[in-house]
Short mmCIF file of C-alpha atoms in Angstrom, two decimals:
data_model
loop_
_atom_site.label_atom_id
_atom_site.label_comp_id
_atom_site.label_asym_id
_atom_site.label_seq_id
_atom_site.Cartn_x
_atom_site.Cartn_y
_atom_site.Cartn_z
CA UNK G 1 0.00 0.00 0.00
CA UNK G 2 3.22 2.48 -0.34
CA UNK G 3 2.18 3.99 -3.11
CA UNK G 4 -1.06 5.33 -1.62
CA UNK G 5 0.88 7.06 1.10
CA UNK G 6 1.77 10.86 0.66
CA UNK G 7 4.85 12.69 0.59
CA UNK G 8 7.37 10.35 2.59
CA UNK G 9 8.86 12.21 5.75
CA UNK G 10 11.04 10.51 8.62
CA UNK G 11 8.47 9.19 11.54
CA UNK G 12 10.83 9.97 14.83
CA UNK G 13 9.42 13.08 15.69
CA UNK G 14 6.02 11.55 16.25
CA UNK G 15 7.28 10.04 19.64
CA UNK G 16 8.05 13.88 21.14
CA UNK G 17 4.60 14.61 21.21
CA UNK G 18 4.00 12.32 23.94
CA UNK G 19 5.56 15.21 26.03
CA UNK G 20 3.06 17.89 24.53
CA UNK G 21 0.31 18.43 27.40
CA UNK G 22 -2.80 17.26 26.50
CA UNK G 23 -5.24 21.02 26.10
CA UNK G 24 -8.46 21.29 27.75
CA UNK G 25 -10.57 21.30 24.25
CA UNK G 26 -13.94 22.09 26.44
CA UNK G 27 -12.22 25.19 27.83
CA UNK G 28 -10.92 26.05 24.37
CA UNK G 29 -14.03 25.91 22.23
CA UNK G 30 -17.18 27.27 24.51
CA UNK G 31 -20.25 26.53 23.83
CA UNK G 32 -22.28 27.92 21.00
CA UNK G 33 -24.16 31.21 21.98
CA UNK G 34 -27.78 31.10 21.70
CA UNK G 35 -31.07 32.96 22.12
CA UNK G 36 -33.70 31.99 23.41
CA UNK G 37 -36.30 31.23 20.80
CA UNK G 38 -39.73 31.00 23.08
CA UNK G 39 -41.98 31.94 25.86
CA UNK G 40 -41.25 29.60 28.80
CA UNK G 41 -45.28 29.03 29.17
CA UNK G 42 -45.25 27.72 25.63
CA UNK G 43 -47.10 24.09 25.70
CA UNK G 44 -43.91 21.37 25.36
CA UNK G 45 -44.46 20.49 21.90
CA UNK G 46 -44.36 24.10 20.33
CA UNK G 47 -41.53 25.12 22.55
CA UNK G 48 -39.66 21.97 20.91
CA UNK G 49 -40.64 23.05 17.82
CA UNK G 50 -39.71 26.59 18.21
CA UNK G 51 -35.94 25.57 19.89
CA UNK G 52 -35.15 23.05 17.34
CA UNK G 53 -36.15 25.37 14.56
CA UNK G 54 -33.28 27.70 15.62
CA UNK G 55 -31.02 24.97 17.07
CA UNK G 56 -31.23 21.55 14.51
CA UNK G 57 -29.99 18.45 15.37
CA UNK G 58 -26.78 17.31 15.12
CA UNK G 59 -27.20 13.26 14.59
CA UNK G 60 -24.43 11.41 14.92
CA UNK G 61 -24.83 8.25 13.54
CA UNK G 62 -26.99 7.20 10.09
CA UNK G 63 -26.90 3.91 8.97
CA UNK G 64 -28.70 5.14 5.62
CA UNK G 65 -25.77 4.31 2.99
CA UNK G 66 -25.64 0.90 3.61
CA UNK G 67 -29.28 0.57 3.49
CA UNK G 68 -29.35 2.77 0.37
CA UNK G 69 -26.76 0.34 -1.32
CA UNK G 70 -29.85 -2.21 -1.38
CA UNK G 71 -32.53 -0.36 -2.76
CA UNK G 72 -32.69 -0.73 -6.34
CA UNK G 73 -34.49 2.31 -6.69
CA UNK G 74 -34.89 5.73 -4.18
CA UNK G 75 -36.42 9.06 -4.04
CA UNK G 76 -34.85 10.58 -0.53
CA UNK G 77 -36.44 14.15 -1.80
CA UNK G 78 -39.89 13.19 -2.66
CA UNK G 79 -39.96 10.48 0.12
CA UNK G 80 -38.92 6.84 0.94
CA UNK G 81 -40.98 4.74 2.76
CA UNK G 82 -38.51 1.43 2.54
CA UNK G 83 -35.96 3.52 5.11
CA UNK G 84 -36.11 5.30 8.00
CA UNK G 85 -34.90 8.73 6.79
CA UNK G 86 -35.44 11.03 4.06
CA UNK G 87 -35.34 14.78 3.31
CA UNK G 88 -39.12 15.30 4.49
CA UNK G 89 -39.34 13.59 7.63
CA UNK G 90 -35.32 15.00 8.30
CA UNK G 91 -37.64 18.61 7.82
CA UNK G 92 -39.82 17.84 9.78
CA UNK G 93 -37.11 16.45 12.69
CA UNK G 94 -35.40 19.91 12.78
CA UNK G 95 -32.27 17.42 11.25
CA UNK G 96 -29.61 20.33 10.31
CA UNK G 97 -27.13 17.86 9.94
CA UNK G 98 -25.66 14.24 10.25
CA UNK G 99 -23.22 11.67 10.23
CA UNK G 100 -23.88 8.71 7.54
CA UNK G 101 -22.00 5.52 9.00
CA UNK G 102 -19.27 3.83 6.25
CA UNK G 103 -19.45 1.03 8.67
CA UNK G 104 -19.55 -2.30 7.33
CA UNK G 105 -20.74 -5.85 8.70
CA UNK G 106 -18.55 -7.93 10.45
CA UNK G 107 -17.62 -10.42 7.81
CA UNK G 108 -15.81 -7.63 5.67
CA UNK G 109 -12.55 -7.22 6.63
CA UNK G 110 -8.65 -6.71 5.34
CA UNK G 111 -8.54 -5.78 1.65
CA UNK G 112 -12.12 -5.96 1.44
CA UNK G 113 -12.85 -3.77 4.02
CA UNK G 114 -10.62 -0.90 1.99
CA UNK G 115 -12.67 -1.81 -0.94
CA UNK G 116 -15.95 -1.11 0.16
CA UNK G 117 -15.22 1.83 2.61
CA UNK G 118 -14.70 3.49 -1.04
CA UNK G 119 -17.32 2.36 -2.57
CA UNK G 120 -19.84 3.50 0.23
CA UNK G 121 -17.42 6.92 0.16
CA UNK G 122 -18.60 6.90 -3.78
CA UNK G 123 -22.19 6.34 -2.89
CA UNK G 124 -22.39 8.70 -0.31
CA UNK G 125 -21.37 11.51 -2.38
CA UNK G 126 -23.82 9.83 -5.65
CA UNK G 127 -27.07 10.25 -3.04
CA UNK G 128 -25.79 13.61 -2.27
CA UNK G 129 -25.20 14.93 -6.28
CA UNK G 130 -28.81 13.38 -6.49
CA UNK G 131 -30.69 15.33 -4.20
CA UNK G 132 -29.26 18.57 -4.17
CA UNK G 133 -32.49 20.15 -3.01
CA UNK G 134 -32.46 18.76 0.47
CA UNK G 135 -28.79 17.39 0.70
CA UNK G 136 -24.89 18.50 0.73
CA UNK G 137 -22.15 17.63 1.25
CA UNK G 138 -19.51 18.74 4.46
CA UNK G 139 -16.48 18.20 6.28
CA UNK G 140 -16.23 20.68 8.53
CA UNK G 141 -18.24 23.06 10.67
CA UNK G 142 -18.78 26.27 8.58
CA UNK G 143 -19.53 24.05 5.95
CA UNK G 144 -22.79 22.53 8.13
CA UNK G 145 -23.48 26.21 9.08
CA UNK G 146 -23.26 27.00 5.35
CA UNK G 147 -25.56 23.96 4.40
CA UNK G 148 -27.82 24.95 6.86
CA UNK G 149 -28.40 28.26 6.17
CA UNK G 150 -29.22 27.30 2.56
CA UNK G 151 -31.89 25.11 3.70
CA UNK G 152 -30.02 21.72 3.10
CA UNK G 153 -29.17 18.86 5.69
CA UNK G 154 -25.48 18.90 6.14
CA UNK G 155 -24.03 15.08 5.58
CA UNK G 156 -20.68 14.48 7.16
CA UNK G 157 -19.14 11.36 6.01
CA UNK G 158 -18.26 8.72 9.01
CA UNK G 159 -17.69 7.06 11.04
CA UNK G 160 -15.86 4.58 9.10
CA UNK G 161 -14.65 1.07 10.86
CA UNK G 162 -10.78 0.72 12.15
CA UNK G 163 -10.51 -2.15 9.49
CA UNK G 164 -11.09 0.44 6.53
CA UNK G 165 -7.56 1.80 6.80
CA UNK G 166 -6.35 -1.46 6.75
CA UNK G 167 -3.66 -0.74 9.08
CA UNK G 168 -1.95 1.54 6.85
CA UNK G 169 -1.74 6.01 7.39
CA UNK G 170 -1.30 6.43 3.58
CA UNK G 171 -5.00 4.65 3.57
CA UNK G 172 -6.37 6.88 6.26
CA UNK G 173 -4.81 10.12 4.79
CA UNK G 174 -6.21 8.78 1.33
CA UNK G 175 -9.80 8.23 3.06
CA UNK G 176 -9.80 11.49 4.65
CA UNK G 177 -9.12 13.44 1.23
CA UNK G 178 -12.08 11.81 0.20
CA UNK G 179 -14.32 13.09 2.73
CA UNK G 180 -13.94 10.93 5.96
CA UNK G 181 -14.27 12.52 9.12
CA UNK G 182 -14.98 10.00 11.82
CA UNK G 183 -13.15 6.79 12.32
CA UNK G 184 -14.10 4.17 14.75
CA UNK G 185 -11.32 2.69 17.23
CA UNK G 186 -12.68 -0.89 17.26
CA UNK G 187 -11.83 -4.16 15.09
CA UNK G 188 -8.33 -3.56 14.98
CA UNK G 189 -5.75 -4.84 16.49
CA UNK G 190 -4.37 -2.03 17.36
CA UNK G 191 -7.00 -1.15 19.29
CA UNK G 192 -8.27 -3.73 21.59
CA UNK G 193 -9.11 -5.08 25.10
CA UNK G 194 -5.63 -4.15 26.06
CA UNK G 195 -5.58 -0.25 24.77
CA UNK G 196 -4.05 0.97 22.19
CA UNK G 197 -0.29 -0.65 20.68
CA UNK G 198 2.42 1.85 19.63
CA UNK G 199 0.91 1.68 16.45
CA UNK G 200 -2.55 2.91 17.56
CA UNK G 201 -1.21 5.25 19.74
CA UNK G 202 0.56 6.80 15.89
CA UNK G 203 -2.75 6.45 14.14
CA UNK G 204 -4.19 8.79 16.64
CA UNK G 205 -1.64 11.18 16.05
CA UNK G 206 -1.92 11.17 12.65
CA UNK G 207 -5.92 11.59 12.55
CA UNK G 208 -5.25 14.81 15.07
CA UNK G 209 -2.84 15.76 12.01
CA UNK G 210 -5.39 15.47 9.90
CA UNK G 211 -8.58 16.32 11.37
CA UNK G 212 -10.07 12.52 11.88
CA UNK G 213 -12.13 12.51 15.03
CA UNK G 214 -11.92 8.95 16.95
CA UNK G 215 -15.01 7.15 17.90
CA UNK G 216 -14.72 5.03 20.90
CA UNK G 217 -18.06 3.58 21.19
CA UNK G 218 -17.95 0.25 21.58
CA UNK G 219 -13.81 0.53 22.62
CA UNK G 220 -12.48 -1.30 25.58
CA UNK G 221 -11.82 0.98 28.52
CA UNK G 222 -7.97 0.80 28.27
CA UNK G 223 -8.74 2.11 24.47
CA UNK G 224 -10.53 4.90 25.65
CA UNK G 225 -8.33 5.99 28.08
CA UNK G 226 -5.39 5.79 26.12
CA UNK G 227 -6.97 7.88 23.46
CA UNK G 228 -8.12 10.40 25.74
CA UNK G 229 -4.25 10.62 26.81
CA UNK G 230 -2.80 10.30 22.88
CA UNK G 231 -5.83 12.65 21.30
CA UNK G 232 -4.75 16.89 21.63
CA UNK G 233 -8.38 16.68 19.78
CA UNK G 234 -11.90 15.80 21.32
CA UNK G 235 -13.07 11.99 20.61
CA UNK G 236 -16.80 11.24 20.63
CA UNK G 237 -18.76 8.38 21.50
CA UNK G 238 -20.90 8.09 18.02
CA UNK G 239 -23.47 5.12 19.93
CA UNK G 240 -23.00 4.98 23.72
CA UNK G 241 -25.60 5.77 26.28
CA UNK G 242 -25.08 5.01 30.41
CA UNK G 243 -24.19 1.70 31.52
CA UNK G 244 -25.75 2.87 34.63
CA UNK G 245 -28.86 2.70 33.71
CA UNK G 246 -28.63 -0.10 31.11
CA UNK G 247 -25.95 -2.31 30.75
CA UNK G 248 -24.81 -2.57 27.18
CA UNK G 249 -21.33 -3.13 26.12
CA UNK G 250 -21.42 -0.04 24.73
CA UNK G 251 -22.57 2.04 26.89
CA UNK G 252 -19.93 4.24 29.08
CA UNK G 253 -20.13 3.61 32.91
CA UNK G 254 -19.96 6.66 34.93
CA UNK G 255 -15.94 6.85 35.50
CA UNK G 256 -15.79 6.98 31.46
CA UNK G 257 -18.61 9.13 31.49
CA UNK G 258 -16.42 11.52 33.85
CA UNK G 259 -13.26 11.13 32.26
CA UNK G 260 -14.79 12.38 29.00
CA UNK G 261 -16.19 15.23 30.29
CA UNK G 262 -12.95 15.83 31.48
CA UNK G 263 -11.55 15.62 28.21
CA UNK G 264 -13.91 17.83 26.17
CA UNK G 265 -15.20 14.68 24.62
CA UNK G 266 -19.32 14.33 23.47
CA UNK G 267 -21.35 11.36 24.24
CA UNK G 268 -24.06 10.52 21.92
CA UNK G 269 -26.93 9.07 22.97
CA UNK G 270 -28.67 6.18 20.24
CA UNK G 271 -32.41 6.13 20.11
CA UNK G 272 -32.49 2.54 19.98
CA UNK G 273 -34.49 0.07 22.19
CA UNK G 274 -31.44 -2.15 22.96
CA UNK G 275 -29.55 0.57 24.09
CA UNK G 276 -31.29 3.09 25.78
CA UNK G 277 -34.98 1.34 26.33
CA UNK G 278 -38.20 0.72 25.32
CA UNK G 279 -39.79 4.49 25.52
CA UNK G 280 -38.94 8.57 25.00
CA UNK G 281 -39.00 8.63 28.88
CA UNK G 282 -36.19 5.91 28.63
CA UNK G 283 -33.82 8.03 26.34
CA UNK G 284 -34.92 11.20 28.43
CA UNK G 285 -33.00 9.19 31.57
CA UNK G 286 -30.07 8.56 29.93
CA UNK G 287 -29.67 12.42 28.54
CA UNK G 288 -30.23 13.36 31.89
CA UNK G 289 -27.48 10.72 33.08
CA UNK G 290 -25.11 11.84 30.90
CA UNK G 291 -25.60 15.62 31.17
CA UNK G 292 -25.39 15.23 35.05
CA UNK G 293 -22.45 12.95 35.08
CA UNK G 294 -20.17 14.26 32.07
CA UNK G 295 -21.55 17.85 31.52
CA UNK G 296 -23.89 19.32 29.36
CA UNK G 297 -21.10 20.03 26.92
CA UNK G 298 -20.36 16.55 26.50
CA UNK G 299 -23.87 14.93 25.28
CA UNK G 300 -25.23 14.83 22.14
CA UNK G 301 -27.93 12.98 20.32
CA UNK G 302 -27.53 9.63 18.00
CA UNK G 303 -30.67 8.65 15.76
CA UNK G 304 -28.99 5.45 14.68
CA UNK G 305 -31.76 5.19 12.11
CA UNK G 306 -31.28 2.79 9.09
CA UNK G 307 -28.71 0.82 11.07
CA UNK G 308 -31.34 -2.51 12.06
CA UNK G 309 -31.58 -1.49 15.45
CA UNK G 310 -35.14 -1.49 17.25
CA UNK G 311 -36.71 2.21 18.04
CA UNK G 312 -37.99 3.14 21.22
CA UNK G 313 -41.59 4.00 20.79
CA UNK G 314 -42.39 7.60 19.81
CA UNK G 315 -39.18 7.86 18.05
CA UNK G 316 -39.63 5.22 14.75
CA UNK G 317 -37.90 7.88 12.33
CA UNK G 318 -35.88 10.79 11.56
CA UNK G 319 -38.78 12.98 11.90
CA UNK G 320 -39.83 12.45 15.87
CA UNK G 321 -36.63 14.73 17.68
CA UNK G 322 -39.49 16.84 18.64
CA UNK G 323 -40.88 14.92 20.51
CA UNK G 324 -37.77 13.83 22.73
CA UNK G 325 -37.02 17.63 23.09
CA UNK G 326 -40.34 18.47 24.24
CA UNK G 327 -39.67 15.50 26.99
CA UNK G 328 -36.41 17.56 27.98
CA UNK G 329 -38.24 20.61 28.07
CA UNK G 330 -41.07 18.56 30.45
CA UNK G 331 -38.04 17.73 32.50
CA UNK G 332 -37.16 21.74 32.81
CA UNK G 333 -34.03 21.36 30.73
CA UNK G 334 -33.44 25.17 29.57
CA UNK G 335 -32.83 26.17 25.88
CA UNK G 336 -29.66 27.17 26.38
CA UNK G 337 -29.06 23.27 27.35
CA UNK G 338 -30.76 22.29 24.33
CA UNK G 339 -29.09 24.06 22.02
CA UNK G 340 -25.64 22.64 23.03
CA UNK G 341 -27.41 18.91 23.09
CA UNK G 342 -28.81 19.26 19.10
CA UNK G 343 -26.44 21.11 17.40
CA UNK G 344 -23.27 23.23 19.50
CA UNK G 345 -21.70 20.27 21.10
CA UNK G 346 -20.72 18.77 17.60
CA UNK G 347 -19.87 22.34 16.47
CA UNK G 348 -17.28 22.37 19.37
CA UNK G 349 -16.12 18.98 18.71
CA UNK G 350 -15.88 19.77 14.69
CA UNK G 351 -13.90 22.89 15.71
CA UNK G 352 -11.36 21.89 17.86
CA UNK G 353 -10.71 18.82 15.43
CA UNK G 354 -10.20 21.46 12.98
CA UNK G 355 -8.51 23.89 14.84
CA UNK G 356 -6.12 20.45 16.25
CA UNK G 357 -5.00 19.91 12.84
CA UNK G 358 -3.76 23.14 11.54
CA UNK G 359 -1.86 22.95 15.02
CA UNK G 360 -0.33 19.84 14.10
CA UNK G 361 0.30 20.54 10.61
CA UNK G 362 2.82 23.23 11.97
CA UNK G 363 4.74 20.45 13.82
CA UNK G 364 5.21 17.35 11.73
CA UNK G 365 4.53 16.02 8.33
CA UNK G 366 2.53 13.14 7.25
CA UNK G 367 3.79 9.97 9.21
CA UNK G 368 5.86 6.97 7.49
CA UNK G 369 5.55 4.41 10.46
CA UNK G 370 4.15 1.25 9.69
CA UNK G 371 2.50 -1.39 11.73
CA UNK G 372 5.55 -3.48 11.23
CA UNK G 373 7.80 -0.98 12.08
CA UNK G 374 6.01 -0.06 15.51
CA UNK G 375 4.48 -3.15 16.83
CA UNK G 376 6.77 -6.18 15.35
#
């Protein structure tokens, strides 16, 4: 895979930066400012409404392309009634913007893996040429501010499975120059129950180089810590609600939950049954969890729609955010609260990935190390 790799510099100055000290990102990018958008005697729903109409969501996780790749024929503008999300009910959400998953099932791995990371990476930006009414294309913040304020949902490509870069940085920087964003620390071996090896620890250097925000959901707790040491940028948790409340293996316990917060990291929360329960009231709880145990500048909200996972009732499509806001709003969660849940926390966490890379652009070039080279 050398010849996919950009211009060739020496590696040994990526060890230094294990002296850098690790920036408080959450101190660095505040929140996003906001106005209050209604009268606090409003009835729930039309205060929901009226706050997401001014603050969108932010999902984080859309299983659409892979769903998309088995439709033989699709309308997202007009409407699609085989999927979970299209442009009208992504309207009628208050959906400003959102992640669309490159990950792939289980069986796909090494070469294969690369393969159809770029053929989902070719798709993703096909669906987008084909609706240009409701959909474009970004990468970065101002570019989901700029979608947004020309009345289009914003569609970030990622996160993308560990396996896609089949342990190779000329892969990754290849990826990321066609659009990825988000890459999930899981399924490697790099990255496993153990934390991450030398060589993980220089693939997270080289996505703060480049502006690749890690996704730990789903990452052993030696991973996550590891990155959270490693990362100068914040990581997010793309599908990971509290393990307090219900144990999945992907859900953070509360000392995770804390050390994120710490970190200026965002946690957000999948409206799936399995995950988070069987009701709104049920993803409600966990929001509150979160927000009370990591910081309201560390939760955010993850429709995990088109991805095969259960719904919990009330919240079957991409169109029902109102009604978990107006649940929040029940539960005298202020505006200001709910603007950083739907849409500021990912503009922070977009920003200081940004912001991360022109940093480390200053201080070293594209790395050369190999998995072979770092981890035997």
């Amino acid at each position: 895979m050398a010849d996919l790799q950009d211009d060739l510099h020496t590696g040994t100055e990526a060890a230094g930066l294990d002296d850098l000290p690790v920036s408080s990102v959450a101190e660095v990018f505040p929140p996003e400012p906001y106005a209050p958008v209604s009268d606090p005697g409003d009835e729930p729903s039309a205060r929901a409404h009226a706050v997401l109409a001014a603050h969108p969501v932010a999902d984080g996780y859309s299983g659409l392309p892979w769903a998309l790749k088995h439709l033989p024929w699709y309308d997202l503008e007009l409407g699609e009634s085989a999927v979970d999300t299209d442009v009208p009910r992504l309207r009628e959400g208050h959906v400003g913007a959102l992640f669309w998953s490159l990950h792939l099932p289980d069986a796909v791995d090494g070469d294969r893996a690369v393969g159809a990371t770029l053929e989902q990476l070719d798709l993703i930006k096909t669906v987008v040429r084909a609706h240009p009414e409701g959909l474009r294309l970004a990468h970065d913040a101002g570019e989901a501010i700029d979608a947004r304020n020309c009345g289009r949902v914003a569609v970030l490509p990622g996160p993308a499975g560990a396996a896609a870069i089949g342990d190779c940085l000329g892969i990754l920087r290849s990826l990321y120059a066609l659009g990825l964003r988000v890459l999930t620390l899981t399924g490697a071996t790099w990255a496993s129950e153990a934390g991450l090896t030398r060589f993980g620890e220089e693939t997270v250097r080289e996505m703060n180089r480049l502006g690749v925000i890690a996704d730990l959901s789903g990452a052993s707790a030696e991973t996550v810590r590891r990155t959270f040491a490693v990362s100068k940028a914040p990581a997010l948790c793309t599908r990971s609600a509290a393990r307090a409340l219900r144990p999945h293996p992907a859900n953070l316990p509360d000392d995770l939950l804390v050390e994120l917060g710490a970190a200026g990291g965002l946690c957000m929360v999948p409206l799936t049954a399995e995950q988070t329960g069987p009701t709104v009231r049920d993803v409600a709880d966990h929001l509150d969890h979160v927000r009370s145990v990591a910081g309201p500048q560390s939760v955010g909200l993850s429709g995990t729609y088109d991805s095969g996972s259960a719904h919990p009732l009330e919240l079957g499509d991409a169109s029902c955010y109102p009604r978990l806001i107006a649940e929040l709003l029940r539960r005298n969660w202020d505006e200001a609260d709910v603007a950083m849940l739907t849409w500021g926390n990912v503009q922070r966490v977009l920003r200081g990935a940004a912001f991360t890379a022109r940093a480390a652009q200053l201080r070293r070039g594209p790395s050369t190390a190999t998995i072979a080279d770092l981890d035997g």
